[in-house]
mmCIF file of C-alpha atoms and ligand atoms in Angstrom:
data_model
loop_
_atom_site.group_PDB
_atom_site.id
_atom_site.type_symbol
_atom_site.label_atom_id
_atom_site.label_comp_id
_atom_site.label_asym_id
_atom_site.label_seq_id
_atom_site.Cartn_x
_atom_site.Cartn_y
_atom_site.Cartn_z
ATOM 1 C CA MET A 1 -15.734 3.469 8.279
ATOM 2 C CA GLN A 2 -14.181 6.924 7.987
ATOM 3 C CA HIS A 3 -13.203 7.873 4.431
ATOM 4 C CA ARG A 4 -10.279 9.657 2.817
ATOM 5 C CA THR A 5 -9.710 10.505 -0.820
ATOM 6 C CA ILE A 6 -7.259 9.408 -3.470
ATOM 7 C CA GLY A 7 -7.439 11.574 -6.565
ATOM 8 C CA GLY A 8 -10.922 12.705 -5.601
ATOM 9 C CA ARG A 9 -12.130 9.130 -5.139
ATOM 10 C CA ALA A 10 -13.398 8.172 -1.661
ATOM 11 C CA VAL A 11 -11.677 5.181 -0.048
ATOM 12 C CA SER A 12 -11.769 3.714 3.441
ATOM 13 C CA ALA A 13 -9.313 5.455 5.761
ATOM 14 C CA ILE A 14 -7.647 2.062 6.360
ATOM 15 C CA GLY A 15 -6.747 -0.113 3.379
ATOM 16 C CA LEU A 16 -5.636 -3.735 3.126
ATOM 17 C CA GLY A 17 -2.064 -4.589 2.135
ATOM 18 C CA GLY A 18 -2.003 -7.845 0.203
ATOM 19 C CA MET A 19 1.682 -8.748 0.384
ATOM 20 C CA PRO A 20 1.626 -11.172 3.383
ATOM 21 C CA MET A 21 -0.812 -13.387 1.476
ATOM 22 C CA SER A 22 1.643 -14.045 -1.347
ATOM 23 C CA ILE A 23 5.263 -13.963 -0.211
ATOM 24 C CA GLU A 24 7.349 -15.970 2.271
ATOM 25 C CA GLY A 25 5.171 -17.353 5.101
ATOM 26 C CA ARG A 26 1.953 -16.941 3.139
ATOM 27 C CA PRO A 27 -1.184 -18.798 4.205
ATOM 28 C CA ASP A 28 -3.236 -21.192 2.080
ATOM 29 C CA ARG A 29 -5.681 -19.821 -0.455
ATOM 30 C CA ASP A 30 -8.771 -20.277 1.722
ATOM 31 C CA ARG A 31 -7.336 -18.194 4.551
ATOM 32 C CA SER A 32 -6.315 -15.493 2.100
ATOM 33 C CA ILE A 33 -9.798 -15.307 0.583
ATOM 34 C CA ALA A 34 -11.280 -15.199 4.100
ATOM 35 C CA THR A 35 -8.897 -12.328 4.930
ATOM 36 C CA ILE A 36 -9.983 -10.338 1.862
ATOM 37 C CA HIS A 37 -13.645 -10.996 2.698
ATOM 38 C CA ALA A 38 -13.066 -9.881 6.303
ATOM 39 C CA ALA A 39 -11.596 -6.628 4.997
ATOM 40 C CA LEU A 40 -14.650 -6.038 2.822
ATOM 41 C CA ASP A 41 -16.963 -6.905 5.746
ATOM 42 C CA ALA A 42 -15.146 -4.238 7.803
ATOM 43 C CA GLY A 43 -15.793 -1.602 5.123
ATOM 44 C CA VAL A 44 -12.319 -1.574 3.551
ATOM 45 C CA THR A 45 -12.517 -0.145 0.024
ATOM 46 C CA LEU A 46 -8.803 0.166 -0.782
ATOM 47 C CA ILE A 47 -6.700 -2.915 -1.466
ATOM 48 C CA ASP A 48 -3.005 -2.593 -2.251
ATOM 49 C CA THR A 49 -1.271 -5.247 -4.324
ATOM 50 C CA ALA A 50 1.562 -5.598 -6.884
ATOM 51 C CA ASP A 51 2.472 -7.952 -9.679
ATOM 52 C CA ALA A 52 5.669 -8.739 -7.720
ATOM 53 C CA TYR A 53 3.829 -10.161 -4.700
ATOM 54 C CA HIS A 54 4.581 -13.803 -5.349
ATOM 55 C CA LEU A 55 7.167 -16.408 -4.407
ATOM 56 C CA HIS A 56 8.093 -18.515 -7.414
ATOM 57 C CA ALA A 57 9.178 -17.294 -10.847
ATOM 58 C CA ASP A 58 6.187 -18.861 -12.583
ATOM 59 C CA GLU A 59 3.488 -17.208 -10.469
ATOM 60 C CA VAL A 60 3.900 -13.499 -11.192
ATOM 61 C CA GLY A 61 0.737 -11.734 -10.050
ATOM 62 C CA HIS A 62 -0.166 -14.338 -7.412
ATOM 63 C CA ASN A 63 -1.515 -11.602 -5.146
ATOM 64 C CA GLU A 64 -3.406 -9.789 -7.907
ATOM 65 C CA GLU A 65 -5.160 -13.046 -8.750
ATOM 66 C CA LEU A 66 -6.058 -13.614 -5.089
ATOM 67 C CA ILE A 67 -7.495 -10.102 -4.774
ATOM 68 C CA ALA A 68 -9.508 -10.562 -7.960
ATOM 69 C CA GLU A 69 -10.837 -13.886 -6.684
ATOM 70 C CA GLY A 70 -11.657 -12.429 -3.273
ATOM 71 C CA LEU A 71 -13.674 -9.650 -4.876
ATOM 72 C CA ARG A 72 -15.394 -12.016 -7.317
ATOM 73 C CA THR A 73 -16.459 -14.457 -4.606
ATOM 74 C CA TYR A 74 -17.620 -11.855 -2.047
ATOM 75 C CA GLY A 75 -21.388 -11.931 -1.815
ATOM 76 C CA GLY A 76 -21.828 -8.131 -1.583
ATOM 77 C CA ASP A 77 -21.315 -5.093 -3.773
ATOM 78 C CA THR A 78 -17.632 -4.380 -4.422
ATOM 79 C CA SER A 79 -18.052 -1.657 -7.047
ATOM 80 C CA ASP A 80 -16.663 0.981 -4.689
ATOM 81 C CA VAL A 81 -13.417 -0.938 -4.013
ATOM 82 C CA LEU A 82 -10.262 0.633 -5.419
ATOM 83 C CA VAL A 83 -7.568 -1.932 -6.200
ATOM 84 C CA ALA A 84 -4.157 -0.295 -6.345
ATOM 85 C CA THR A 85 -1.453 -2.334 -8.009
ATOM 86 C CA LYS A 86 2.156 -1.654 -8.954
ATOM 87 C CA GLY A 87 4.726 -2.479 -11.590
ATOM 88 C CA GLY A 88 8.471 -2.095 -12.006
ATOM 89 C CA HIS A 89 9.626 -4.462 -9.252
ATOM 90 C CA LEU A 90 10.224 -8.152 -9.955
ATOM 91 C CA ARG A 91 10.904 -11.374 -8.109
ATOM 92 C CA PRO A 92 12.962 -13.839 -10.117
ATOM 93 C CA GLY A 93 12.057 -16.644 -7.700
ATOM 94 C CA ASP A 94 15.274 -16.929 -5.681
ATOM 95 C CA GLY A 95 13.983 -14.698 -2.890
ATOM 96 C CA SER A 96 15.478 -11.530 -4.345
ATOM 97 C CA TRP A 97 13.724 -8.382 -5.609
ATOM 98 C CA THR A 98 14.914 -6.764 -8.856
ATOM 99 C CA LYS A 99 13.824 -3.637 -10.777
ATOM 100 C CA ASP A 100 12.786 -2.854 -14.317
ATOM 101 C CA GLY A 101 11.648 0.700 -14.966
ATOM 102 C CA ARG A 102 11.931 0.632 -18.744
ATOM 103 C CA PRO A 103 8.862 2.172 -20.405
ATOM 104 C CA GLU A 104 8.415 -0.784 -22.737
ATOM 105 C CA TYR A 105 8.485 -3.198 -19.789
ATOM 106 C CA LEU A 106 5.988 -1.160 -17.722
ATOM 107 C CA LYS A 107 3.586 -0.927 -20.655
ATOM 108 C CA GLU A 108 3.542 -4.720 -21.002
ATOM 109 C CA ALA A 109 3.376 -5.339 -17.240
ATOM 110 C CA VAL A 110 0.314 -3.129 -16.842
ATOM 111 C CA LYS A 111 -1.601 -5.133 -19.444
ATOM 112 C CA ALA A 112 -0.850 -8.374 -17.622
ATOM 113 C CA SER A 113 -1.955 -6.829 -14.304
ATOM 114 C CA ALA A 114 -5.251 -5.633 -15.811
ATOM 115 C CA LYS A 115 -5.895 -9.119 -17.183
ATOM 116 C CA ARG A 116 -5.253 -10.766 -13.816
ATOM 117 C CA LEU A 117 -7.424 -8.206 -12.024
ATOM 118 C CA GLY A 118 -10.163 -8.716 -14.620
ATOM 119 C CA VAL A 119 -10.520 -5.007 -15.375
ATOM 120 C CA GLU A 120 -10.453 -2.900 -18.536
ATOM 121 C CA ALA A 121 -8.527 -0.098 -16.803
ATOM 122 C CA ILE A 122 -6.551 -0.307 -13.567
ATOM 123 C CA GLY A 123 -7.986 1.915 -10.817
ATOM 124 C CA LEU A 124 -4.638 3.057 -9.412
ATOM 125 C CA TYR A 125 -1.301 2.047 -10.925
ATOM 126 C CA GLN A 126 1.850 2.833 -8.969
ATOM 127 C CA PHE A 127 5.403 2.822 -10.274
ATOM 128 C CA HIS A 128 6.847 0.480 -7.641
ATOM 129 C CA ARG A 129 10.444 1.589 -7.195
ATOM 130 C CA PRO A 130 12.916 3.793 -9.120
ATOM 131 C CA ASP A 131 15.231 1.793 -11.373
ATOM 132 C CA PRO A 132 18.778 3.216 -11.186
ATOM 133 C CA ASN A 133 19.416 2.028 -14.747
ATOM 134 C CA VAL A 134 16.535 4.018 -16.242
ATOM 135 C CA PRO A 135 16.044 7.805 -15.991
ATOM 136 C CA TYR A 136 13.184 8.390 -13.560
ATOM 137 C CA GLY A 137 11.478 10.686 -16.046
ATOM 138 C CA ASP A 138 11.369 7.889 -18.632
ATOM 139 C CA SER A 139 9.615 5.484 -16.231
ATOM 140 C CA VAL A 140 7.115 8.106 -15.080
ATOM 141 C CA GLY A 141 6.670 9.146 -18.717
ATOM 142 C CA ALA A 142 5.385 5.632 -19.377
ATOM 143 C CA ILE A 143 2.887 6.011 -16.532
ATOM 144 C CA ARG A 144 1.747 9.319 -18.099
ATOM 145 C CA ASP A 145 1.208 7.560 -21.439
ATOM 146 C CA LEU A 146 -0.859 4.866 -19.701
ATOM 147 C CA LEU A 147 -3.027 7.577 -18.132
ATOM 148 C CA ASP A 148 -3.409 9.395 -21.440
ATOM 149 C CA ASP A 149 -4.390 6.160 -23.179
ATOM 150 C CA GLY A 150 -6.949 5.229 -20.489
ATOM 151 C CA VAL A 151 -5.103 2.015 -19.596
ATOM 152 C CA ILE A 152 -5.024 3.230 -15.986
ATOM 153 C CA GLU A 153 -7.491 5.541 -14.245
ATOM 154 C CA MET A 154 -5.107 7.069 -11.682
ATOM 155 C CA ALA A 155 -1.324 7.207 -11.273
ATOM 156 C CA GLY A 156 0.850 6.853 -8.193
ATOM 157 C CA ILE A 157 4.496 6.334 -7.313
ATOM 158 C CA SER A 158 6.249 4.437 -4.558
ATOM 159 C CA ASN A 159 9.611 4.667 -2.798
ATOM 160 C CA ALA A 160 10.108 8.190 -4.081
ATOM 161 C CA ASP A 161 12.027 11.080 -2.540
ATOM 162 C CA PRO A 162 10.767 14.684 -2.537
ATOM 163 C CA GLY A 163 12.600 15.525 -5.778
ATOM 164 C CA GLN A 164 11.055 12.515 -7.510
ATOM 165 C CA ILE A 165 7.593 13.421 -6.200
ATOM 166 C CA ARG A 166 7.907 16.910 -7.688
ATOM 167 C CA GLN A 167 9.335 15.505 -10.931
ATOM 168 C CA ALA A 168 6.506 12.962 -11.236
ATOM 169 C CA GLN A 169 3.871 15.595 -10.505
ATOM 170 C CA ASP A 170 5.377 17.718 -13.281
ATOM 171 C CA ILE A 171 5.604 14.893 -15.833
ATOM 172 C CA LEU A 172 2.073 13.758 -15.049
ATOM 173 C CA GLY A 173 0.783 17.296 -15.494
ATOM 174 C CA GLY A 174 -0.521 17.552 -11.937
ATOM 175 C CA ARG A 175 -2.212 14.121 -12.067
ATOM 176 C CA LEU A 176 -0.093 12.340 -9.433
ATOM 177 C CA VAL A 177 -2.624 11.088 -6.867
ATOM 178 C CA SER A 178 -0.569 8.995 -4.432
ATOM 179 C CA VAL A 179 2.853 8.303 -2.973
ATOM 180 C CA GLN A 180 3.510 4.994 -1.210
ATOM 181 C CA ASN A 181 6.560 5.048 1.072
ATOM 182 C CA GLN A 182 7.697 3.158 4.139
ATOM 183 C CA PHE A 183 6.448 4.771 7.340
ATOM 184 C CA SER A 184 5.823 3.368 10.828
ATOM 185 C CA PRO A 185 6.840 4.038 14.438
ATOM 186 C CA ARG A 186 10.066 2.224 13.627
ATOM 187 C CA PHE A 187 10.803 3.760 10.210
ATOM 188 C CA ARG A 188 10.052 7.489 10.109
ATOM 189 C CA SER A 189 12.506 8.526 7.400
ATOM 190 C CA SER A 190 9.687 9.391 4.977
ATOM 191 C CA GLU A 191 8.526 12.371 7.042
ATOM 192 C CA PRO A 192 9.718 14.867 4.359
ATOM 193 C CA GLU A 193 7.675 13.008 1.712
ATOM 194 C CA LEU A 194 4.649 12.928 4.015
ATOM 195 C CA ASP A 195 4.946 16.691 4.557
ATOM 196 C CA LEU A 196 5.284 17.310 0.821
ATOM 197 C CA CYS A 197 2.219 15.171 0.053
ATOM 198 C CA THR A 198 0.246 17.143 2.631
ATOM 199 C CA GLU A 199 1.369 20.385 1.014
ATOM 200 C CA LEU A 200 0.488 19.170 -2.495
ATOM 201 C CA GLY A 201 -2.740 17.391 -1.482
ATOM 202 C CA ILE A 202 -1.491 13.991 -2.674
ATOM 203 C CA ALA A 203 -2.504 10.819 -0.790
ATOM 204 C CA PHE A 204 0.327 9.297 1.259
ATOM 205 C CA LEU A 205 0.080 5.520 1.695
ATOM 206 C CA PRO A 206 2.468 4.357 4.440
ATOM 207 C CA TRP A 207 3.764 0.913 3.531
ATOM 208 C CA SER A 208 4.634 -1.531 6.317
ATOM 209 C CA PRO A 209 2.710 0.860 8.607
ATOM 210 C CA LEU A 210 3.127 -1.555 11.524
ATOM 211 C CA GLY A 211 6.852 -2.009 11.002
ATOM 212 C CA GLY A 212 6.704 -4.841 8.455
ATOM 213 C CA ILE A 213 5.672 -8.495 8.409
ATOM 214 C CA SER A 214 8.559 -9.748 10.534
ATOM 215 C CA ASN A 215 8.550 -6.828 13.001
ATOM 216 C CA ALA A 216 4.822 -6.226 13.551
ATOM 217 C CA GLY A 217 4.682 -8.876 16.294
ATOM 218 C CA GLU A 218 7.130 -6.895 18.423
ATOM 219 C CA LEU A 219 5.300 -3.610 18.146
ATOM 220 C CA ALA A 220 4.153 -3.487 21.759
ATOM 221 C CA THR A 221 7.545 -4.386 23.207
ATOM 222 C CA ARG A 222 9.584 -2.118 20.922
ATOM 223 C CA HIS A 223 7.309 0.903 21.199
ATOM 224 C CA ALA A 224 6.075 1.108 24.764
ATOM 225 C CA ALA A 225 4.222 4.415 24.329
ATOM 226 C CA PHE A 226 1.950 2.866 21.715
ATOM 227 C CA ALA A 227 1.216 -0.068 24.031
ATOM 228 C CA GLU A 228 0.449 2.312 26.927
ATOM 229 C CA VAL A 229 -1.965 4.436 24.900
ATOM 230 C CA ALA A 230 -3.557 1.205 23.632
ATOM 231 C CA ALA A 231 -4.099 0.012 27.201
ATOM 232 C CA ASP A 232 -5.711 3.357 28.073
ATOM 233 C CA HIS A 233 -8.182 2.972 25.207
ATOM 234 C CA GLY A 234 -8.668 -0.783 25.616
ATOM 235 C CA VAL A 235 -7.602 -1.467 22.025
ATOM 236 C CA SER A 236 -4.650 -3.194 20.351
ATOM 237 C CA PRO A 237 -1.357 -1.316 19.860
ATOM 238 C CA TYR A 238 -1.850 -1.918 16.115
ATOM 239 C CA GLN A 239 -4.949 0.256 16.177
ATOM 240 C CA VAL A 240 -3.067 2.993 18.019
ATOM 241 C CA VAL A 241 -0.276 2.984 15.435
ATOM 242 C CA LEU A 242 -2.738 3.271 12.562
ATOM 243 C CA ALA A 243 -4.824 5.951 14.320
ATOM 244 C CA TRP A 244 -1.620 7.907 15.012
ATOM 245 C CA GLU A 245 -0.654 7.723 11.314
ATOM 246 C CA LEU A 246 -4.152 8.903 10.331
ATOM 247 C CA ALA A 247 -3.848 11.797 12.775
ATOM 248 C CA LEU A 248 -0.558 12.997 11.266
ATOM 249 C CA SER A 249 -2.179 14.297 8.088
ATOM 250 C CA HIS A 250 -5.509 14.180 6.273
ATOM 251 C CA VAL A 251 -3.714 12.725 3.215
ATOM 252 C CA VAL A 252 -2.576 9.556 5.025
ATOM 253 C CA VAL A 253 -4.211 6.224 4.129
ATOM 254 C CA PRO A 254 -2.373 3.328 5.857
ATOM 255 C CA ILE A 255 -2.403 -0.056 4.147
ATOM 256 C CA PRO A 256 -1.701 -2.606 6.932
ATOM 257 C CA GLY A 257 -0.886 -6.062 5.616
ATOM 258 C CA ALA A 258 -2.775 -9.129 6.810
ATOM 259 C CA SER A 259 -2.843 -12.836 6.230
ATOM 260 C CA ARG A 260 -5.501 -13.533 8.884
ATOM 261 C CA PRO A 261 -9.072 -12.203 8.986
ATOM 262 C CA ALA A 262 -8.655 -11.147 12.641
ATOM 263 C CA SER A 263 -5.714 -8.869 11.775
ATOM 264 C CA ILE A 264 -7.533 -6.763 9.211
ATOM 265 C CA THR A 265 -10.762 -6.709 11.248
ATOM 266 C CA ASP A 266 -8.814 -5.250 14.158
ATOM 267 C CA SER A 267 -6.782 -2.861 11.989
ATOM 268 C CA ALA A 268 -9.856 -1.514 10.185
ATOM 269 C CA ALA A 269 -11.332 -0.456 13.536
ATOM 270 C CA ALA A 270 -8.471 2.038 13.880
ATOM 271 C CA ALA A 271 -10.403 4.372 11.575
ATOM 272 C CA GLU A 272 -12.847 4.926 14.439
ATOM 273 C CA LEU A 273 -10.215 5.408 17.157
ATOM 274 C CA GLU A 274 -9.820 9.048 18.165
ATOM 275 C CA LEU A 275 -6.564 10.040 19.821
ATOM 276 C CA THR A 276 -6.196 13.289 21.713
ATOM 277 C CA ALA A 277 -3.733 15.918 20.490
ATOM 278 C CA ASP A 278 -1.609 15.161 23.558
ATOM 279 C CA GLU A 279 -1.534 11.456 22.724
ATOM 280 C CA VAL A 280 -0.551 12.161 19.108
ATOM 281 C CA ALA A 281 2.247 14.473 20.264
ATOM 282 C CA ARG A 282 3.452 11.889 22.790
ATOM 283 C CA LEU A 283 3.489 9.122 20.144
ATOM 284 C CA SER A 284 5.253 11.342 17.624
ATOM 285 C CA ALA A 285 7.948 12.075 20.187
ATOM 286 C CA ALA A 286 8.292 8.415 21.287
HETATM 287 N N1 NAP B 1 5.664 -0.131 -2.041
HETATM 288 C C1 NAP B 1 6.508 -0.961 -1.467
HETATM 289 O O1 NAP B 1 7.692 -1.014 -1.811
HETATM 290 C C2 NAP B 1 5.990 -1.847 -0.379
HETATM 291 C C3 NAP B 1 6.895 -2.569 0.430
HETATM 292 C C4 NAP B 1 6.360 -3.357 1.456
HETATM 293 C C5 NAP B 1 4.983 -3.419 1.640
HETATM 294 N N2 NAP B 1 4.137 -2.736 0.800
HETATM 295 C C6 NAP B 1 2.666 -2.765 0.971
HETATM 296 O O2 NAP B 1 2.371 -2.358 2.307
HETATM 297 C C7 NAP B 1 1.542 -3.348 2.898
HETATM 298 C C8 NAP B 1 1.746 -3.387 4.398
HETATM 299 O O3 NAP B 1 3.087 -3.693 4.713
HETATM 300 P P1 NAP B 1 3.537 -5.108 5.297
HETATM 301 O O4 NAP B 1 2.498 -6.115 5.025
HETATM 302 O O5 NAP B 1 4.905 -5.336 4.787
HETATM 303 O O6 NAP B 1 3.731 -4.821 6.859
HETATM 304 P P2 NAP B 1 2.794 -4.290 8.050
HETATM 305 O O7 NAP B 1 1.493 -3.841 7.517
HETATM 306 O O8 NAP B 1 3.607 -3.334 8.798
HETATM 307 O O9 NAP B 1 2.638 -5.592 8.926
HETATM 308 C C9 NAP B 1 1.907 -6.683 8.435
HETATM 309 C C10 NAP B 1 1.804 -7.737 9.491
HETATM 310 O O10 NAP B 1 1.180 -7.202 10.627
HETATM 311 C C11 NAP B 1 0.286 -8.123 11.163
HETATM 312 N N3 NAP B 1 -0.925 -7.373 11.575
HETATM 313 C C12 NAP B 1 -1.579 -6.453 10.846
HETATM 314 N N4 NAP B 1 -2.605 -5.929 11.542
HETATM 315 C C13 NAP B 1 -2.600 -6.552 12.743
HETATM 316 C C14 NAP B 1 -3.415 -6.456 13.899
HETATM 317 N N5 NAP B 1 -4.427 -5.562 13.959
HETATM 318 N N6 NAP B 1 -3.138 -7.258 14.949
HETATM 319 C C15 NAP B 1 -2.092 -8.129 14.886
HETATM 320 N N7 NAP B 1 -1.288 -8.265 13.824
HETATM 321 C C16 NAP B 1 -1.532 -7.484 12.762
HETATM 322 C C17 NAP B 1 -0.109 -9.072 10.074
HETATM 323 O O11 NAP B 1 -0.172 -10.361 10.647
HETATM 324 P P3 NAP B 1 -0.897 -11.627 9.957
HETATM 325 O O12 NAP B 1 -0.091 -11.900 8.725
HETATM 326 O O13 NAP B 1 -0.794 -12.665 10.986
HETATM 327 O O14 NAP B 1 -2.298 -11.225 9.612
HETATM 328 C C18 NAP B 1 0.952 -8.883 9.014
HETATM 329 O O15 NAP B 1 1.761 -9.994 8.800
HETATM 330 C C19 NAP B 1 1.957 -4.632 2.188
HETATM 331 O O16 NAP B 1 1.021 -5.663 2.388
HETATM 332 C C20 NAP B 1 2.062 -4.142 0.782
HETATM 333 O O17 NAP B 1 0.771 -4.042 0.220
HETATM 334 C C21 NAP B 1 4.636 -1.951 -0.189
#
C-alpha cells in the first residue's frame, strides 16, 4: 500500500470512510466488522468516522464504537492505524443533521468520542461543519485548546472554504493538518480548497469521493470516461476515480465509504493503480 502523510504521520493512501456502516441502509454488525477487518487486511491505516454517524437519538457514536470494536477484534497489529473522528454535527434521530460549534459543546463531545474509541487522546479530531450561530474562530479556538491540552494529537477541519482554512491555520498556529471536503467526479466545487491545501502542505481528504452512498452505484453510467479508462486497465471505475483523485495532488487521501468487505478491498487497490498524465488530464476534463 502506497503511503501519504497527515501532519507528518504516514497513512495508507486510501482510507476507509465509516459512514455507510452506521446511517440509513446500514448493514448488520457482523458485516460492518468484516468490512473494517477487510480494510485492515488490505493495508488501510486511516479510518474516518464521526460521533454523528448513527441513526437513532440514543446511539450517538454508533460508528466510533464499531471502529473501536473492529480494531479490538482484528487479530493483527493495529498500532499504526490513525482513527480520524469529528465533532460539531449532530443527528437528533429524525433523519436530520444539525450543528453545534460552541466551544463548551465541542470540549464535551471530544471526551465522549475518546471514551468510545478507547483512547487517551484522539489521533485526528476534525471540526465537522461550521455552525452559522457560532463565530468560526470560537469553534476552532476550542480545537486549539484541545490540542494544547493533549486531548487530541492532531487537528483538522471539514466543510471549510479557503478563508476558513487560512483562519483555522492561523488560530491553530500552523498546526492544521487536514481539510475534509466533498470532492468527486460529480462534485468538484472544492477545487480551490484542494489547491490551497496543496500550497500549504495540508492533507486534503475528499469526502464522498465516489459521489456519495446513493450515487456511487451510477458512477460508470454517469461518468463514461472513468468507465472507459477502467476498461482499459481491467479494473473497476471506482479504482479509477480514486487513482485520479490521488494523482491530482500529493496531499490527497481519499476516504471511500464501504459497508461490504468487497468494496473496500477493491477501493484500497486504487493506491497501486498508475494512470498516465494523459488519462488524468482526460478525466479532469470529463
Ligand atoms: N465531512 C463530512 O461532512 C462528510 C460527509 C459525508 C461523508 N463523509 C465521510 O466520507 C466517507 C465517504 O463518503 P460516502 O461514504 O458518503 O460516499 P462514497 O465514498 O462516495 O461512496 C460510498 C459507497 O460507495 C460504494 N463503494 C465504495 N467503494 C466501492 C467499490 N470499490 N466498488 C463498488 N462500490 C463501492 C459503497 O458501497 P457498499 O456500501 O455497498 O460497500 C458505499 O456505499 C464517509 O464514509 C464519511 O466517512 C464526510
